[in-house]
Amino acid sequence: MKFVVAFTCLVAVAVAAPQSDRDRDATIITDDRVDNGDGSFSYAFSASNGLEMEVAGAPGSEGQSNMRGYYLLPLESGGFARVEFVADEAGFQPQSDLLPTPHPLPEHVHELLRIAERQRAEGITFD
C-alpha cells in the first residue's frame, strides 16, 4: 500500500512540475479531495496548462488501497498523453498508447495454437 501511495504522489509531483515558462504561470483550476473516513477516497486535479489527474480509491482485501484513475503527461510535441491505471492486489497496471505492446503473433503461430487446441480436445497428450 505504501508503494502505491508513494508512486501516486511521485506521479502527481512529476505531472505538476513546471515544464516551460507557460507552465510556471499555470493556475490550479480544480483541486477536489474527498476522504470518506472508511478508507475510500477520491481526488481530482486540473491546471490551466492542461495537466489533469483523477483517482478514486477503496480499501483492498489485503489491507492495501485499491485505486483507479488517470493522469495526463505532457508530450514534447505539445499535446498530452492519457495514462489510465488500476492499482490493486495485482500491482500497478497502466494502460496508454504510449506504452509498448508486444508484436502480433505471426499467422503460423496462430495455426499451431489451433492445432494444439484441437489435439487437446481429442485427448492427445505429449510427455
mmCIF file of C-alpha atoms in Angstrom:
data_model
loop_
_atom_site.group_PDB
_atom_site.id
_atom_site.type_symbol
_atom_site.label_atom_id
_atom_site.label_comp_id
_atom_site.label_asym_id
_atom_site.label_seq_id
_atom_site.Cartn_x
_atom_site.Cartn_y
_atom_site.Cartn_z
ATOM 1 C CA MET A 1 0.000 0.000 0.000
ATOM 2 C CA LYS A 2 2.802 2.403 0.867
ATOM 3 C CA PHE A 3 4.378 1.781 -2.535
ATOM 4 C CA VAL A 4 1.165 2.583 -4.387
ATOM 5 C CA VAL A 5 0.592 5.771 -2.391
ATOM 6 C CA ALA A 6 4.229 6.828 -2.823
ATOM 7 C CA PHE A 7 4.098 6.091 -6.552
ATOM 8 C CA THR A 8 0.885 8.068 -6.973
ATOM 9 C CA CYS A 9 2.396 11.017 -5.113
ATOM 10 C CA LEU A 10 5.515 10.816 -7.278
ATOM 11 C CA VAL A 11 3.403 10.852 -10.449
ATOM 12 C CA ALA A 12 1.412 13.824 -9.160
ATOM 13 C CA VAL A 13 4.607 15.759 -8.423
ATOM 14 C CA ALA A 14 6.098 14.874 -11.806
ATOM 15 C CA VAL A 15 2.932 15.878 -13.628
ATOM 16 C CA ALA A 16 2.679 19.129 -11.693
ATOM 17 C CA ALA A 17 6.350 20.070 -12.193
ATOM 18 C CA PRO A 18 6.821 23.104 -14.468
ATOM 19 C CA GLN A 19 7.789 22.070 -17.995
ATOM 20 C CA SER A 20 8.129 25.514 -19.592
ATOM 21 C CA ASP A 21 7.638 29.225 -18.924
ATOM 22 C CA ARG A 22 3.959 28.765 -19.765
ATOM 23 C CA ASP A 23 3.724 26.097 -17.050
ATOM 24 C CA ARG A 24 5.308 28.336 -14.425
ATOM 25 C CA ASP A 25 2.333 30.686 -14.761
ATOM 26 C CA ALA A 26 -0.230 27.877 -14.611
ATOM 27 C CA THR A 27 -3.028 28.158 -12.106
ATOM 28 C CA ILE A 28 -4.976 25.410 -10.399
ATOM 29 C CA ILE A 29 -8.475 25.075 -11.824
ATOM 30 C CA THR A 30 -9.689 22.051 -9.874
ATOM 31 C CA ASP A 31 -8.446 20.585 -6.605
ATOM 32 C CA ASP A 32 -11.208 18.383 -5.202
ATOM 33 C CA ARG A 33 -10.439 15.898 -2.448
ATOM 34 C CA VAL A 34 -12.822 13.582 -0.633
ATOM 35 C CA ASP A 35 -11.903 11.293 2.270
ATOM 36 C CA ASN A 36 -14.889 9.234 3.361
ATOM 37 C CA GLY A 37 -13.195 8.123 6.578
ATOM 38 C CA ASP A 38 -13.636 4.434 5.799
ATOM 39 C CA GLY A 39 -10.539 4.123 3.614
ATOM 40 C CA SER A 40 -12.288 5.178 0.429
ATOM 41 C CA PHE A 41 -11.293 8.449 -1.195
ATOM 42 C CA SER A 42 -11.171 10.391 -4.417
ATOM 43 C CA TYR A 43 -9.346 13.390 -5.753
ATOM 44 C CA ALA A 44 -9.318 15.400 -8.953
ATOM 45 C CA PHE A 45 -6.721 17.948 -10.007
ATOM 46 C CA SER A 46 -6.501 20.114 -13.095
ATOM 47 C CA ALA A 47 -4.407 23.131 -14.021
ATOM 48 C CA SER A 48 -4.676 25.870 -16.632
ATOM 49 C CA ASN A 49 -1.769 24.354 -18.586
ATOM 50 C CA GLY A 50 -3.783 21.174 -19.315
ATOM 51 C CA LEU A 51 -2.422 18.870 -16.632
ATOM 52 C CA GLU A 52 -5.040 16.621 -15.060
ATOM 53 C CA MET A 53 -5.249 13.721 -12.653
ATOM 54 C CA GLU A 54 -8.225 11.898 -11.164
ATOM 55 C CA VAL A 55 -8.102 8.972 -8.734
ATOM 56 C CA ALA A 56 -10.674 7.022 -6.737
ATOM 57 C CA GLY A 57 -9.662 4.519 -4.099
ATOM 58 C CA ALA A 58 -11.144 1.984 -1.714
ATOM 59 C CA PRO A 59 -9.749 -0.445 0.855
ATOM 60 C CA GLY A 60 -8.484 -3.691 -0.639
ATOM 61 C CA SER A 61 -8.846 -7.244 0.598
ATOM 62 C CA GLU A 62 -5.251 -7.409 1.851
ATOM 63 C CA GLY A 63 -5.126 -4.029 3.615
ATOM 64 C CA GLN A 64 -3.932 -2.028 0.617
ATOM 65 C CA SER A 65 -5.698 0.819 -1.140
ATOM 66 C CA ASN A 66 -7.168 -0.175 -4.484
ATOM 67 C CA MET A 67 -7.079 2.770 -6.855
ATOM 68 C CA ARG A 68 -8.367 3.522 -10.317
ATOM 69 C CA GLY A 69 -7.826 6.698 -12.275
ATOM 70 C CA TYR A 70 -5.883 8.553 -14.913
ATOM 71 C CA TYR A 71 -3.313 11.280 -15.392
ATOM 72 C CA LEU A 72 -2.161 13.326 -18.354
ATOM 73 C CA LEU A 73 1.506 13.536 -19.260
ATOM 74 C CA PRO A 74 2.813 16.435 -21.373
ATOM 75 C CA LEU A 75 4.374 15.392 -24.669
ATOM 76 C CA GLU A 76 7.352 17.069 -26.324
ATOM 77 C CA SER A 77 5.106 17.732 -29.323
ATOM 78 C CA GLY A 78 2.939 19.961 -27.134
ATOM 79 C CA GLY A 79 -0.038 17.686 -26.531
ATOM 80 C CA PHE A 80 -0.860 15.353 -23.695
ATOM 81 C CA ALA A 81 -0.920 11.593 -23.343
ATOM 82 C CA ARG A 82 -3.549 9.981 -21.137
ATOM 83 C CA VAL A 83 -2.469 7.145 -18.859
ATOM 84 C CA GLU A 84 -5.279 5.188 -17.226
ATOM 85 C CA PHE A 85 -4.392 2.872 -14.378
ATOM 86 C CA VAL A 86 -5.574 0.395 -11.806
ATOM 87 C CA ALA A 87 -3.534 -0.275 -8.676
ATOM 88 C CA ASP A 88 -4.701 -3.220 -6.583
ATOM 89 C CA GLU A 89 -3.654 -6.666 -5.353
ATOM 90 C CA ALA A 90 -2.120 -7.299 -8.785
ATOM 91 C CA GLY A 91 0.062 -4.157 -8.601
ATOM 92 C CA PHE A 92 0.169 -1.016 -10.733
ATOM 93 C CA GLN A 93 -1.374 -1.657 -14.164
ATOM 94 C CA PRO A 94 -1.142 1.325 -16.543
ATOM 95 C CA GLN A 95 -2.800 1.485 -19.953
ATOM 96 C CA SER A 96 -1.830 4.025 -22.590
ATOM 97 C CA ASP A 97 -0.988 4.357 -26.251
ATOM 98 C CA LEU A 98 2.465 5.442 -25.047
ATOM 99 C CA LEU A 99 3.270 2.071 -23.524
ATOM 100 C CA PRO A 100 4.998 -0.531 -25.677
ATOM 101 C CA THR A 101 2.995 -3.570 -26.694
ATOM 102 C CA PRO A 102 4.215 -6.951 -27.863
ATOM 103 C CA HIS A 103 4.408 -7.611 -31.583
ATOM 104 C CA PRO A 104 1.439 -9.528 -33.002
ATOM 105 C CA LEU A 105 1.958 -13.259 -33.399
ATOM 106 C CA PRO A 106 2.652 -14.462 -36.952
ATOM 107 C CA GLU A 107 -0.155 -16.395 -38.658
ATOM 108 C CA HIS A 108 1.757 -19.703 -38.463
ATOM 109 C CA VAL A 109 1.798 -19.415 -34.649
ATOM 110 C CA HIS A 110 -1.985 -18.977 -34.623
ATOM 111 C CA GLU A 111 -2.264 -22.104 -36.776
ATOM 112 C CA LEU A 112 -0.032 -24.064 -34.356
ATOM 113 C CA LEU A 113 -2.176 -22.918 -31.429
ATOM 114 C CA ARG A 114 -5.333 -24.102 -33.255
ATOM 115 C CA ILE A 115 -3.708 -27.486 -33.897
ATOM 116 C CA ALA A 116 -2.667 -27.804 -30.237
ATOM 117 C CA GLU A 117 -6.181 -26.885 -29.045
ATOM 118 C CA ARG A 118 -7.715 -29.476 -31.390
ATOM 119 C CA GLN A 119 -5.287 -32.132 -30.137
ATOM 120 C CA ARG A 120 -6.146 -31.333 -26.506
ATOM 121 C CA ALA A 121 -9.861 -31.608 -27.327
ATOM 122 C CA GLU A 122 -9.218 -35.026 -28.889
ATOM 123 C CA GLY A 123 -7.394 -36.144 -25.737
ATOM 124 C CA ILE A 124 -3.943 -36.248 -27.300
ATOM 125 C CA THR A 125 -1.184 -35.544 -24.781
ATOM 126 C CA PHE A 126 2.583 -35.329 -25.069
ATOM 127 C CA ASP A 127 5.109 -36.092 -22.320
#
